[in-house]
GROMACS .gro file of C-alpha atoms in nm:
model
  142
    1MET     CA    1   7.977  18.516  16.859
    2PRO     CA    2   7.830  18.604  16.535
    3ILE     CA    3   7.660  18.343  16.328
    4CYS     CA    4   7.906  18.388  16.050
    5LEU     CA    5   8.196  18.269  16.254
    6LEU     CA    6   8.007  17.973  16.386
    7SER     CA    7   7.906  17.867  16.042
    8ILE     CA    8   8.260  17.906  15.906
    9SER     CA    9   8.416  17.712  16.191
   10PHE     CA   10   8.137  17.455  16.166
   11PHE     CA   11   8.196  17.432  15.789
   12LEU     CA   12   8.570  17.387  15.847
   13LEU     CA   13   8.508  17.112  16.101
   14LEU     CA   14   8.243  16.948  15.887
   15GLN     CA   15   8.451  16.935  15.569
   16PRO     CA   16   8.719  16.686  15.693
   17LYS     CA   17   8.447  16.459  15.836
   18GLN     CA   18   8.263  16.455  15.504
   19ARG     CA   19   8.586  16.388  15.320
   20ARG     CA   20   8.660  16.105  15.558
   21ASP     CA   21   8.310  15.963  15.514
   22ALA     CA   22   8.339  15.993  15.134
   23ASP     CA   23   8.682  15.828  15.140
   24GLU     CA   24   8.550  15.546  15.360
   25HIS     CA   25   8.258  15.500  15.123
   26ARG     CA   26   8.496  15.484  14.827
   27LEU     CA   27   8.716  15.236  15.016
   28ALA     CA   28   8.416  15.016  15.094
   29THR     CA   29   8.310  15.027  14.728
   30LEU     CA   30   8.665  14.940  14.622
   31ARG     CA   31   8.673  14.653  14.872
   32LEU     CA   32   8.345  14.516  14.734
   33THR     CA   33   8.478  14.549  14.380
   34MET     CA   34   8.805  14.380  14.479
   35ASN     CA   35   8.617  14.097  14.652
   36SER     CA   36   8.403  14.050  14.343
   37LEU     CA   37   8.712  14.052  14.118
   38GLU     CA   38   8.890  13.805  14.349
   39GLU     CA   39   8.589  13.571  14.337
   40THR     CA   40   8.576  13.603  13.958
   41LEU     CA   41   8.950  13.535  13.939
   42ALA     CA   42   8.921  13.232  14.168
   43THR     CA   43   8.632  13.100  13.957
   44GLU     CA   44   8.829  13.157  13.635
   45ILE     CA   45   9.138  12.988  13.783
   46ALA     CA   46   8.926  12.687  13.890
   47ARG     CA   47   8.764  12.675  13.544
   48ARG     CA   48   9.103  12.691  13.372
   49ILE     CA   49   9.246  12.419  13.599
   50GLU     CA   50   8.945  12.199  13.520
   51LEU     CA   51   8.987  12.277  13.151
   52LYS     CA   52   9.357  12.188  13.171
   53HIS     CA   53   9.275  11.856  13.342
   54SER     CA   54   9.009  11.771  13.087
   55LEU     CA   55   9.248  11.865  12.803
   56GLN     CA   56   9.518  11.643  12.956
   57GLU     CA   57   9.270  11.355  12.983
   58TRP     CA   58   9.157  11.407  12.623
   59CYS     CA   59   9.523  11.406  12.510
   60ARG     CA   60   9.594  11.087  12.706
   61ASN     CA   61   9.290  10.918  12.552
   62SER     CA   62   9.382  11.039  12.204
   63ILE     CA   63   9.740  10.913  12.243
   64ALA     CA   64   9.617  10.577  12.374
   65THR     CA   65   9.375  10.547  12.082
   66LEU     CA   66   9.647  10.642  11.838
   67ARG     CA   67   9.884  10.386  11.991
   68ASP     CA   68   9.616  10.118  11.965
   69ASP     CA   69   9.543  10.211  11.604
   70ILE     CA   70   9.911  10.208  11.509
   71SER     CA   71   9.965   9.880  11.693
   72HIS     CA   72   9.666   9.728  11.512
   73MET     CA   73   9.792   9.854  11.175
   74LEU     CA   74  10.142   9.717  11.242
   75ASP     CA   75  10.000   9.381  11.350
   76GLU     CA   76   9.784   9.366  11.038
   77HIS     CA   77  10.078   9.464  10.818
   78GLY     CA   78  10.293   9.199  10.990
   79ARG     CA   79  10.028   8.933  10.924
   80ARG     CA   80  10.007   9.034  10.557
   81MET     CA   81  10.387   9.021  10.526
   82GLU     CA   82  10.391   8.676  10.689
   83GLN     CA   83  10.127   8.557  10.441
   84LEU     CA   84  10.330   8.696  10.151
   85VAL     CA   85  10.645   8.528  10.278
   86GLU     CA   86  10.456   8.201  10.322
   87ARG     CA   87  10.320   8.222   9.965
   88LEU     CA   88  10.668   8.300   9.833
   89GLU     CA   89  10.815   8.009  10.028
   90ASN     CA   90  10.546   7.781   9.880
   91ARG     CA   91  10.619   7.905   9.528
   92VAL     CA   92  10.993   7.857   9.581
   93GLY     CA   93  10.928   7.506   9.714
   94GLU     CA   94  10.712   7.426   9.412
   95ALA     CA   95  10.981   7.565   9.178
   96GLU     CA   96  11.247   7.358   9.354
   97GLY     CA   97  11.028   7.048   9.319
   98ARG     CA   98  10.981   7.116   8.946
   99MET     CA   99  11.356   7.175   8.910
  100GLU     CA  100  11.432   6.841   9.078
  101GLN     CA  101  11.176   6.661   8.862
  102GLU     CA  102  11.306   6.827   8.546
  103GLY     CA  103  11.659   6.753   8.665
  104ARG     CA  104  11.570   6.384   8.661
  105GLU     CA  105  11.354   6.391   8.345
  106VAL     CA  106  11.572   6.611   8.121
  107PRO     CA  107  11.878   6.383   8.117
  108LEU     CA  108  11.652   6.085   8.041
  109ALA     CA  109  11.481   6.281   7.761
  110VAL     CA  110  11.818   6.390   7.625
  111GLU     CA  111  11.944   6.032   7.635
  112ARG     CA  112  11.626   5.907   7.464
  113ARG     CA  113  11.655   6.176   7.194
  114ALA     CA  114  12.023   6.097   7.150
  115ARG     CA  115  11.933   5.730   7.091
  116ASP     CA  116  11.656   5.837   6.849
  117VAL     CA  117  11.898   6.064   6.664
  118GLU     CA  118  12.161   5.791   6.666
  119GLY     CA  119  11.904   5.548   6.526
  120LEU     CA  120  11.806   5.797   6.255
  121LEU     CA  121  12.170   5.864   6.179
  122ASN     CA  122  12.239   5.492   6.152
  123GLU     CA  123  11.938   5.462   5.921
  124VAL     CA  124  12.064   5.748   5.705
  125ARG     CA  125  12.414   5.591   5.700
  126GLY     CA  126  12.269   5.257   5.604
  127THR     CA  127  12.062   5.416   5.329
  128PHE     CA  128  12.361   5.615   5.216
  129GLU     CA  129  12.580   5.306   5.214
  130GLU     CA  130  12.316   5.117   5.015
  131GLU     CA  131  12.287   5.396   4.764
  132LYS     CA  132  12.663   5.426   4.748
  133THR     CA  133  12.695   5.059   4.681
  134VAL     CA  134  12.416   5.064   4.422
  135SER     CA  135  12.563   5.373   4.259
  136SER     CA  136  12.907   5.219   4.246
  137TRP     CA  137  12.768   4.908   4.074
  138LYS     CA  138  12.597   5.130   3.826
  139PHE     CA  139  12.918   5.311   3.753
  140THR     CA  140  13.115   4.989   3.726
  141ALA     CA  141  12.851   4.843   3.495
  142TYR     CA  142  12.906   5.119   3.246
   0.00000   0.00000   0.00000
């Protein structure tokens, strides 16, 4: 057999083996890359889950703080409103007391003034009657 034929047949036999070896090498490289990507994905998923849990915890804490703040503000507002109502009730009570006192004093003052006016009126009548009598004597004397 000539060397040419051996080398051609050897080349033909060698080519599929090299292709197979190259394909296996590519597959191994792809497997390593896939394993690395899967590990990266698993790490990213774990990081995102942890981030989600920490975000949920932060939201819970923020909501609880907000509830406490709103509750405190409402309580404080309620206390201020109660104080205002109490002051208004006191002022109304004082006004009612003054009204009762004035209700007793005003009729007495009116009665006293009526007597004073009646006394003055009687005085004026008396003076008028005196002058009338004196004037009538003067007119009769003429």
